[in-house]
Amino acid sequence: MSQISLTFPDGNSRDYDAGVTPAEVAASIAPSLAKKAISAQVNGAHWDLQWPIQEDAQIAINTMQDDGPALELIRHDLAHIMARAVQELYPGVKVTIGPVRDNGWFYDFDREEPFTPEDLGAIEKKMREIINARDAIKTEVWSRKHAIDHYLATEEPYKVELINRIPQGEDIRMYWHGNWQDLCRGPHLQHTGQVPADAFKLTHVAGAYWLGDSSRPMLQRIYGVAFKTKKDLNAWVTMMEEAAKRDHRKLGREMDLFHMQEEAPGQIFWHPNGWTIYTALQDYMRRKQRDDGYVEVNTPQVVNRKLWEASGHWENYQENMFIVEVDEDHAREKTVNALKPMNCPCHVQIFNQGVKSYRDLPLRMAEFGSCARYEPSGALHGIMRVRGFTQDDAHIFCTEDQIEAETEKFIKFLSGIYDDLGFTDWRIKLSTRPEKRIGSDESWDYTEAALGNACKAAGYDYEIFEGEGAFYGPKLEFVLTDAIGRDWQCGTLQVDTNLPERLDAEFVGSDGERHRPVMLHRAVLGSFERFIGMLIENFAGKMPLWLAPRQVVVASIVSDADDYVLEVTSKLRAAGIRAEADTRNEKINYKVREHSLGKVPYIFAIGMKEVEERTVSVRKLGDTRTSTVAIDEIVEQLTTESTPPDLRG
């Protein structure tokens, strides 16, 4: 039998027979490693312990101490264990797909009766029985015909369709968890007992169309979460309970910020309080961009399909676009337009007006562009996932040798904004060339290195995501971590040489010849709507004073104090503070509770004592104590505190 050489992480190599499995490799090193092994990394790919290795390779054996592989396997195996439990409890249920996602997994089932919360409890119980049985997990590769015949015989039509979607030449791999079988690429653990029985939870059921196609059957999707330990699961449950308290939809009602309604799905009705946050944030971003050398533009929202065809969006993005047909006067056929889903093609049109010189570059062009994208109704989520939104969008037109400097400048710009907005914990992901791409390897080498060097020059490390870049260039993604530990991908910087080529953007170089600019698509917040939702949840509605829609409420304790309440309110407003007077004939405790629920940062209570002393009784949100302060003193204090961070000395 032919020999292969396997190289280990320490650099040492060993020879093995071709076809050796990682399980056999682990056993050859130490019995203890064979017992602890759960999978392997073979040439960087996640590899089942049962899969044969046929050629020379780099290998590393994974154990439960390796969080990434361990969690992937635990969650993937639980998807299979759950599907087995469902079919054992409810014979006749059809199975479809069950991928790993986020902190867990889901599996889609075709069942006539809806799953209930009681069903989820029964399924969890059955899953633990399967785990405790420590059933062996095995795998085989079948022929396409064998696999299709099997699933036709067992009346699993969705599996037959999945097999028919697998490209010719790819393995048709089967896995068994005990005596229960599923079509799956793998990898998996070696027996069900390796799954922690006390570290998972089924969370909820939702509807989902088969393969996301609304013309196909509606299935029932059961979601679950899983971790390595019960402690980690409990921490997740606590985080979810806190997230529910911070839900921007709940707080939006309590703070009277916005509402949604069925006549305008995925679009927001901003109330005065919410719009105050929106405009304060937008004004701040406008000042920051102006100070950083951006020019602001505004482009049409309804654009003829010709531009979208030229840009490539009509071919590749049309299903996400809102199409508008218009009967033009005396036209033989309707004019077809689309609401713009993004701003970039329109920005190129502005760049193309007049002759641009290399001396004009870099040109930083920004727009608070109102965009519209079709999202399935089931994907909509408050103001976080909508159909109508405004991006803090900008495009930097530059030369190839300016990419690194402009990227470094942008990272520092973004960093300052995140700090101002209270996000100090964030990281950078560098997505590199995909398998299908345009451009030479030399060009990709250059641009990927430029982005990486820019991160280092700005003082930040980055994590590489191999193959996750766009087909036309690498990108950076900026991921924020909020107050309760959730990650949010917000900022981006995408290198693009494709759109300038498609839309014929040019500049005259120092050599007098015409050249294509590079476009850097960049955003800091993403969309204002989603970012405001994040801010609401991050601060649990207790916004920084400069962003709070109602900064102060001045409330009377007795009606005789009403005139002084109005005087204090006028002083605050004259100082630029958003203040309201509450002179209703209600008890002061009622007023304090109501305005505290509305997350007003400061409540001033005024009775006759305050009138006589020309003071106010100050209560800060979240503090049960009050303090008595002279009116001029508190106005000066709040004037400083309510100043946006970029305008402070």
XYZ file of C-alpha atoms in Angstrom:
649
model
C 0.000 0.000 0.000
C 1.303 3.467 -0.841
C 2.522 5.736 1.942
C 1.594 9.336 2.728
C 3.294 11.863 4.979
C 1.274 13.733 7.604
C 2.762 16.870 9.161
C 1.679 17.878 12.671
C 1.356 21.396 14.166
C 4.793 21.081 15.824
C 6.393 20.537 12.404
C 7.118 16.832 12.874
C 5.985 14.386 10.192
C 5.039 10.710 10.188
C 4.382 8.256 7.370
C 1.114 6.333 7.224
C -0.670 4.054 4.777
C -2.818 6.004 2.316
C -6.412 5.925 3.496
C -5.517 6.246 7.166
C -8.222 7.979 9.246
C -7.644 10.724 11.826
C -8.949 8.304 14.474
C -6.136 5.900 13.590
C -3.626 8.752 13.557
C -4.709 9.843 17.048
C -4.445 6.271 18.329
C -0.916 5.978 16.913
C 0.141 9.018 18.954
C -1.399 8.138 22.317
C -4.407 6.166 23.628
C -5.410 9.235 25.671
C -5.511 11.388 22.526
C -7.604 8.767 20.723
C -10.099 8.923 23.585
C -10.250 12.738 23.603
C -10.265 13.232 19.824
C -13.467 14.577 18.254
C -12.316 15.548 14.727
C -9.289 16.840 12.836
C -8.131 19.712 10.681
C -6.677 18.341 7.419
C -5.066 20.991 5.235
C -7.278 23.507 7.054
C -10.539 21.616 6.386
C -12.668 20.264 9.228
C -12.348 16.466 8.923
C -14.364 13.655 10.461
C -12.317 11.109 12.440
C -13.731 8.379 10.157
C -12.805 9.983 6.832
C -9.756 8.528 5.050
C -6.776 10.699 4.130
C -5.370 9.719 0.725
C -2.443 12.121 0.225
C 0.245 14.110 2.048
C -1.332 16.681 4.348
C -1.042 18.989 7.330
C -3.045 17.535 10.226
C -4.130 18.611 13.701
C -6.308 16.519 16.032
C -9.216 18.418 17.656
C -10.500 17.774 21.179
C -13.269 19.389 23.210
C -10.703 22.006 24.248
C -10.817 23.412 20.701
C -13.869 25.637 20.967
C -14.552 26.282 17.289
C -14.600 22.680 16.045
C -16.160 21.411 19.285
C -19.121 23.787 19.165
C -19.674 23.169 15.461
C -19.833 19.413 16.063
C -22.012 19.649 19.179
C -24.545 21.851 17.390
C -24.493 19.827 14.177
C -24.984 16.559 16.034
C -27.831 18.050 18.041
C -29.591 18.958 14.790
C -29.509 15.256 13.834
C -30.410 14.099 17.335
C -33.387 16.481 17.355
C -34.575 15.257 13.936
C -34.297 11.663 15.152
C -36.249 12.541 18.308
C -38.988 14.230 16.268
C -39.417 11.239 13.959
C -39.449 8.814 16.870
C -42.084 10.867 18.710
C -44.166 11.837 15.682
C -44.003 9.136 12.979
C -44.742 10.418 9.504
C -42.997 13.774 9.908
C -40.794 14.546 6.884
C -37.260 15.859 7.439
C -35.462 18.435 5.289
C -32.323 20.327 6.347
C -30.737 21.232 9.683
C -27.727 23.557 9.522
C -25.611 25.044 12.312
C -26.207 28.770 12.881
C -25.166 31.445 15.395
C -25.222 29.797 18.836
C -27.062 26.685 17.761
C -28.968 25.144 14.875
C -32.361 24.732 13.298
C -34.119 21.903 11.494
C -37.101 22.228 9.134
C -39.910 19.665 9.342
C -42.970 18.967 7.228
C -45.763 18.182 9.691
C -49.473 18.910 9.380
C -50.035 19.702 13.065
C -48.136 22.661 14.539
C -45.483 21.996 17.152
C -46.445 23.357 20.595
C -44.299 24.467 23.559
C -45.255 21.148 25.191
C -43.914 19.341 22.121
C -40.561 21.114 22.499
C -40.316 19.843 26.078
C -41.032 16.293 24.946
C -38.480 16.566 22.129
C -35.801 17.822 24.540
C -36.500 14.876 26.858
C -36.202 12.390 23.996
C -32.958 14.055 22.818
C -31.404 13.539 26.246
C -32.398 9.879 26.134
C -30.603 9.539 22.787
C -27.518 11.318 24.140
C -27.417 9.143 27.255
C -27.703 6.008 25.082
C -24.226 6.838 23.669
C -25.263 5.493 20.261
C -22.469 5.116 17.722
C -22.242 7.586 14.840
C -21.064 6.151 11.527
C -20.789 7.388 7.963
C -20.787 5.926 4.447
C -20.588 7.274 0.898
C -23.393 6.005 -1.331
C -24.006 6.084 -5.040
C -26.532 8.627 -6.225
C -28.930 5.867 -7.346
C -28.694 4.024 -4.032
C -29.412 7.235 -2.100
C -32.385 8.245 -4.252
C -33.859 4.739 -4.149
C -33.520 4.724 -0.366
C -35.327 8.032 0.128
C -38.037 7.141 -2.376
C -38.622 3.958 -0.417
C -38.740 5.797 2.919
C -40.987 8.535 1.451
C -38.623 11.446 2.122
C -39.179 13.664 -0.963
C -37.161 16.603 0.333
C -34.054 14.426 0.618
C -34.548 13.239 -2.970
C -34.673 16.856 -4.126
C -31.527 17.690 -2.144
C -29.647 14.780 -3.716
C -30.677 15.954 -7.184
C -29.208 19.359 -6.327
C -25.796 17.913 -5.430
C -23.431 18.432 -8.401
C -22.379 15.350 -10.322
C -19.081 14.007 -9.033
C -19.603 15.081 -5.421
C -19.887 12.431 -2.731
C -23.358 11.468 -1.484
C -22.540 10.968 2.188
C -24.824 9.415 4.778
C -24.606 9.551 8.570
C -26.231 7.361 11.196
C -26.877 8.464 14.782
C -27.722 5.088 16.194
C -30.191 3.559 13.735
C -31.403 6.942 12.440
C -29.992 8.014 9.075
C -29.589 11.393 7.379
C -28.013 12.839 4.243
C -25.156 15.048 5.428
C -21.732 16.332 4.411
C -20.454 16.040 8.005
C -18.260 15.997 9.987
C -19.813 14.613 13.187
C -18.801 13.276 16.593
C -18.159 9.575 17.187
C -21.097 8.766 19.476
C -24.106 10.655 20.805
C -22.736 10.612 24.356
C -20.090 13.163 23.364
C -22.823 15.810 23.225
C -23.279 17.616 26.588
C -26.802 16.637 27.682
C -27.276 19.627 29.989
C -25.952 22.393 27.727
C -28.654 22.735 25.061
C -32.153 24.174 24.812
C -34.895 24.263 22.176
C -35.975 27.880 21.921
C -38.892 28.335 19.534
C -40.713 27.300 16.364
C -41.188 29.444 13.259
C -42.540 29.002 9.761
C -40.122 28.719 6.858
C -40.709 28.082 3.168
C -38.865 25.126 1.680
C -35.552 26.475 0.339
C -36.780 30.008 1.111
C -39.155 29.936 -1.887
C -42.630 31.343 -1.112
C -44.115 29.162 -3.864
C -42.958 26.002 -2.052
C -44.445 24.293 1.030
C -44.439 26.062 4.380
C -42.422 24.028 6.887
C -41.985 24.214 10.654
C -38.529 25.270 11.801
C -37.436 24.309 15.307
C -34.539 26.358 16.676
C -32.091 25.284 19.349
C -28.988 26.621 21.074
C -26.089 24.628 22.478
C -22.837 25.183 24.309
C -20.034 23.137 25.816
C -21.181 23.570 29.410
C -24.352 24.224 31.391
C -22.685 27.373 32.732
C -22.359 28.740 29.178
C -25.994 27.877 28.446
C -27.154 29.639 31.613
C -25.112 32.708 30.649
C -26.811 32.721 27.247
C -30.262 32.414 28.851
C -29.455 35.348 31.130
C -28.266 37.382 28.145
C -31.502 36.614 26.276
C -33.596 37.658 29.264
C -31.678 40.931 29.369
C -32.062 41.308 25.605
C -35.843 40.943 25.954
C -35.875 43.819 28.452
C -33.836 45.888 25.986
C -35.856 44.968 22.862
C -35.980 48.130 20.769
C -39.576 47.399 19.748
C -40.702 47.353 23.401
C -38.646 50.423 24.311
C -39.759 52.173 21.121
C -43.352 51.982 22.363
C -42.483 53.032 25.914
C -40.386 55.984 24.697
C -42.850 56.868 21.898
C -40.126 56.695 19.229
C -41.746 55.027 16.198
C -44.314 52.543 15.023
C -44.803 50.133 12.121
C -48.076 49.174 10.473
C -49.251 46.694 7.869
C -50.043 49.341 5.249
C -46.300 50.036 4.949
C -44.510 46.754 5.731
C -40.859 47.135 6.587
C -41.064 50.924 6.752
C -40.956 53.184 9.770
C -43.293 55.887 11.029
C -40.912 58.025 13.072
C -42.535 59.915 15.952
C -41.091 63.248 17.170
C -39.006 61.573 19.895
C -37.543 59.005 17.521
C -36.906 61.524 14.781
C -35.019 63.667 17.292
C -32.579 60.796 17.864
C -32.332 60.231 14.115
C -31.554 63.855 13.243
C -29.131 64.283 16.156
C -27.178 61.237 14.955
C -27.309 62.350 11.332
C -26.167 65.886 12.194
C -23.255 64.394 14.144
C -22.271 62.149 11.211
C -22.562 65.068 8.778
C -20.152 67.165 10.869
C -17.706 64.271 11.272
C -17.674 63.547 7.538
C -17.253 67.186 6.598
C -14.314 67.514 9.001
C -12.731 64.380 7.494
C -12.744 65.701 3.937
C -15.976 64.303 2.511
C -18.258 66.119 0.105
C -21.963 65.417 0.562
C -24.230 64.692 -2.399
C -27.803 63.611 -2.972
C -28.977 61.345 -5.766
C -32.388 60.257 -7.157
C -34.400 57.512 -5.519
C -36.138 56.374 -8.719
C -33.668 55.422 -11.470
C -34.220 53.922 -14.913
C -33.396 50.247 -15.364
C -30.707 51.164 -17.921
C -28.365 52.258 -15.155
C -29.061 49.107 -13.123
C -28.396 46.979 -16.212
C -25.103 48.768 -16.809
C -24.049 48.376 -13.168
C -24.969 44.664 -13.091
C -27.591 45.038 -10.376
C -30.496 44.280 -12.731
C -29.031 40.870 -13.490
C -27.769 39.998 -10.020
C -29.996 41.883 -7.570
C -33.349 42.392 -9.298
C -35.295 40.134 -6.925
C -34.426 42.552 -4.096
C -35.465 45.687 -6.006
C -38.802 47.497 -6.083
C -39.748 47.991 -9.735
C -41.694 51.067 -10.835
C -43.395 51.120 -14.254
C -44.537 54.465 -15.624
C -46.735 55.310 -18.631
C -44.767 58.186 -20.146
C -46.713 60.550 -22.443
C -46.860 59.288 -26.039
C -44.538 56.367 -25.239
C -45.141 53.065 -27.021
C -44.191 51.084 -23.938
C -43.895 51.662 -20.240
C -40.712 53.071 -18.781
C -39.235 50.670 -16.226
C -37.517 52.196 -13.222
C -36.418 50.893 -9.839
C -36.187 52.391 -6.382
C -32.489 52.430 -5.690
C -31.336 49.624 -3.387
C -27.924 51.262 -2.979
C -26.209 54.532 -3.869
C -22.998 53.469 -5.593
C -24.061 53.563 -9.292
C -25.475 57.060 -8.806
C -22.257 58.243 -7.187
C -20.321 57.085 -10.226
C -22.633 59.243 -12.353
C -21.585 62.300 -10.346
C -17.918 61.315 -10.626
C -18.342 61.008 -14.403
C -19.536 64.599 -14.792
C -16.609 66.575 -16.169
C -12.991 65.468 -16.515
C -11.311 64.227 -13.347
C -7.572 64.506 -12.814
C -5.309 62.500 -10.534
C -5.060 65.751 -8.556
C -8.787 65.369 -7.692
C -8.138 62.024 -5.998
C -8.897 60.790 -3.480
C -12.464 62.057 -3.832
C -14.574 61.159 -0.797
C -18.256 61.326 -1.732
C -20.899 60.820 0.986
C -24.671 60.583 0.941
C -27.356 59.909 3.496
C -29.081 57.931 0.794
C -32.631 56.675 1.170
C -32.752 53.149 -0.255
C -35.370 50.444 -0.661
C -34.774 46.707 -0.736
C -37.294 43.914 -0.779
C -37.009 41.703 2.283
C -39.378 38.753 2.809
C -42.017 39.614 5.390
C -40.764 36.829 7.654
C -37.293 38.417 7.758
C -38.494 41.857 8.875
C -37.611 42.752 12.457
C -38.638 46.077 13.996
C -36.361 48.839 12.729
C -33.396 46.442 12.550
C -34.469 44.697 9.318
C -36.600 46.900 7.081
C -37.414 47.604 3.447
C -36.896 51.360 3.521
C -33.716 52.711 5.133
C -31.029 55.379 4.968
C -27.345 54.514 4.759
C -24.448 56.570 6.046
C -22.954 55.726 2.697
C -19.783 57.017 1.065
C -17.504 56.103 -1.801
C -13.862 56.993 -1.994
C -12.561 57.287 -5.556
C -8.804 56.822 -5.466
C -5.809 55.329 -7.225
C -4.555 51.847 -6.419
C -1.565 53.212 -4.521
C -3.911 55.309 -2.320
C -5.915 52.297 -1.071
C -3.753 51.665 1.983
C -3.592 55.277 3.162
C -7.331 55.832 2.618
C -8.176 52.622 4.453
C -5.989 53.579 7.407
C -7.625 57.008 7.478
C -11.094 55.444 7.398
C -10.338 53.007 10.236
C -9.220 55.899 12.445
C -12.323 57.875 11.437
C -14.592 54.940 12.270
C -12.777 54.290 15.556
C -13.407 57.833 16.756
C -17.116 57.581 15.944
C -17.541 54.235 17.708
C -15.810 55.656 20.781
C -18.111 58.694 20.756
C -21.156 56.425 20.516
C -20.083 54.239 23.430
C -18.746 51.190 21.550
C -15.176 50.526 22.647
C -15.196 46.751 22.039
C -15.017 45.962 18.331
C -12.923 43.919 15.947
C -12.018 43.768 12.260
C -12.595 40.903 9.811
C -10.620 40.822 6.550
C -12.452 38.835 3.873
C -10.121 37.593 1.131
C -10.438 36.361 -2.463
C -13.227 33.883 -3.270
C -12.752 30.992 -5.651
C -14.784 32.742 -8.364
C -13.347 36.206 -8.903
C -12.160 38.735 -11.422
C -8.706 40.302 -11.567
C -5.215 38.876 -11.413
C -3.672 37.159 -8.408
C -1.122 39.981 -8.295
C -3.923 42.546 -7.955
C -5.567 40.540 -5.179
C -2.209 40.138 -3.423
C -1.756 43.898 -3.521
C -5.236 44.909 -2.311
C -5.414 42.275 0.432
C -2.002 43.368 1.700
C -3.061 47.019 1.527
C -6.090 46.394 3.743
C -4.082 44.304 6.200
C -1.268 46.865 6.372
C -3.801 49.662 6.892
C -5.293 47.844 9.889
C -1.846 47.453 11.440
C -0.917 51.066 10.714
C -4.128 52.201 12.420
C -3.205 50.088 15.448
C -5.668 47.206 15.054
C -5.362 43.465 14.584
C -7.674 41.648 12.219
C -9.048 38.167 11.635
C -8.816 36.671 8.139
C -11.907 35.073 6.602
C -10.594 33.118 3.656
C -12.702 33.243 0.504
C -15.371 35.565 1.956
C -14.565 38.622 -0.178
C -16.713 39.834 -3.071
C -15.842 38.550 -6.538
C -14.350 41.957 -7.384
C -12.304 42.738 -4.274
C -11.479 42.106 -0.599
C -13.316 43.851 2.209
C -13.092 44.788 5.851
C -16.007 44.280 8.224
C -16.205 45.982 11.611
C -18.022 43.995 14.304
C -19.232 45.729 17.478
C -19.891 44.016 20.796
C -22.709 45.614 22.785
C -23.307 45.998 26.515
C -24.650 42.450 26.932
C -22.077 40.722 24.733
C -23.909 40.483 21.399
C -22.022 41.048 18.145
C -23.252 43.432 15.449
C -21.628 43.787 12.045
C -21.915 47.475 11.138
C -19.048 49.178 9.369
C -17.607 47.985 6.071
C -14.921 48.924 3.577
C -15.095 47.148 0.212
C -12.494 47.469 -2.546
C -14.140 47.634 -5.991
C -12.506 47.841 -9.410
C -15.529 46.309 -11.158
C -18.125 49.109 -10.981
C -15.812 51.861 -12.276
C -15.086 49.580 -15.236
C -18.761 48.806 -15.905
C -19.819 52.459 -15.653
C -16.792 53.826 -17.510
C -15.356 55.976 -14.716
C -12.016 57.563 -15.641
C -9.462 60.080 -14.504
C -6.470 61.588 -16.253
C -3.242 60.433 -14.657
C 0.043 62.288 -14.261
C 1.136 60.614 -17.505
C -1.706 62.287 -19.397
C -3.400 58.938 -20.030
C -6.871 57.864 -18.899
C -7.091 55.423 -15.973
C -9.813 53.702 -13.969
C -10.203 54.772 -10.358
C -10.617 52.291 -7.546
C -13.834 52.647 -5.541
C -13.825 52.074 -1.803
C -17.405 51.506 -0.654
C -17.513 52.358 3.025
C -20.035 52.740 5.843
C -19.639 53.326 9.566
C -23.131 52.840 10.956
C -24.595 50.779 8.098
C -28.146 52.064 8.109
C -29.403 54.708 10.519
C -32.478 52.623 11.299
C -30.593 49.498 12.334
C -27.934 51.436 14.208
C -30.520 53.400 16.192
C -32.139 50.081 17.104
C -28.724 48.924 18.319
C -28.219 52.113 20.326
C -31.604 51.722 21.990
C -30.808 48.139 22.988
C -27.193 48.826 23.945
C -28.205 51.613 26.336
C -31.505 49.933 27.330
C -33.198 53.156 26.237
C -31.044 55.270 28.564
C -29.470 57.252 25.750
C -26.465 59.540 26.243
C -27.851 62.985 27.036
C -26.892 64.455 23.660
C -28.966 61.774 21.890
C -31.881 61.606 24.345
C -35.041 62.911 22.638
C -36.397 64.438 25.856
C -33.437 65.503 27.950
C -35.283 67.104 30.888
C -38.851 67.116 32.165
C -39.665 69.856 34.648
C -42.598 68.642 36.760
C -44.697 70.614 39.226
C -45.486 69.220 42.658
C -48.235 71.792 43.268
C -50.094 74.001 40.813
C -48.797 77.153 42.520
C -45.347 76.230 41.170
C -46.528 76.155 37.532
C -45.188 79.593 36.615
C -41.723 78.738 37.934
C -41.860 75.392 36.080
C -42.465 77.274 32.836
C -39.664 79.726 33.656
C -37.172 76.917 34.307
C -38.260 75.149 31.123
C -37.701 78.346 29.117
C -34.195 78.764 30.579
C -33.283 75.212 29.635
C -34.630 75.603 26.097
C -32.804 78.903 25.671
C -29.586 77.017 26.497
C -30.336 74.498 23.744
C -31.565 71.749 26.062
C -34.583 69.691 24.995
C -36.883 70.352 27.968
C -40.595 69.837 28.581
C -42.891 71.156 31.305
C -45.318 68.801 33.062
C -47.905 70.845 34.963
C -50.667 68.245 34.873
C -52.820 67.826 37.935
C -51.190 64.518 38.868
C -49.177 63.403 41.903
C -45.420 63.889 41.541
C -44.737 60.156 42.070
C -47.014 59.350 39.131
C -45.144 61.861 36.941
C -41.750 60.492 37.998
C -42.786 56.897 37.216
C -44.195 57.850 33.816
C -41.163 59.851 32.705
C -38.765 57.243 34.096
C -40.527 54.618 31.963
C -40.055 56.970 29.006
C -36.299 57.023 29.819
C -36.068 60.786 30.390
C -32.504 61.357 31.714
C -33.360 64.192 34.144
C -36.569 64.959 36.016
C -36.815 68.251 37.907
C -39.451 68.299 40.664
C -40.571 71.773 41.714
C -42.653 72.671 44.729
C -43.009 75.895 46.697
C -39.661 75.356 48.481
C -37.876 75.344 45.099
C -39.867 78.394 43.972
C -38.829 80.385 47.047
C -35.140 79.311 46.852
C -34.860 79.568 43.049
C -33.628 75.968 42.909
C -34.724 72.655 41.375
C -34.903 69.169 42.874
C -32.972 66.966 40.420
C -33.513 63.251 39.930
C -31.315 61.419 37.419
C -32.660 58.367 35.583
C -31.753 55.185 37.448
C -30.916 57.024 40.683
C -33.370 57.033 43.593
C -31.622 59.986 45.225
C -32.461 63.622 44.548
C -30.334 66.718 44.919
C -31.269 70.371 45.202
C -29.363 72.597 42.768
C -29.526 76.287 41.831
C -31.164 76.776 38.452
C -28.199 78.562 36.838
C -25.826 75.853 38.037
C -27.869 72.962 36.624
C -28.402 74.762 33.303
C -24.641 75.187 32.938
C -24.012 71.547 33.870
C -26.567 70.177 31.410
C -25.453 72.492 28.631
C -22.011 70.895 28.832
C -23.339 67.357 29.206
C -25.796 67.640 26.298
C -23.185 68.915 23.837
C -22.472 66.325 21.107
C -19.026 64.734 21.596
C -17.526 66.233 18.432
C -18.418 69.775 19.599
C -16.914 69.523 23.075
C -13.745 71.423 23.697
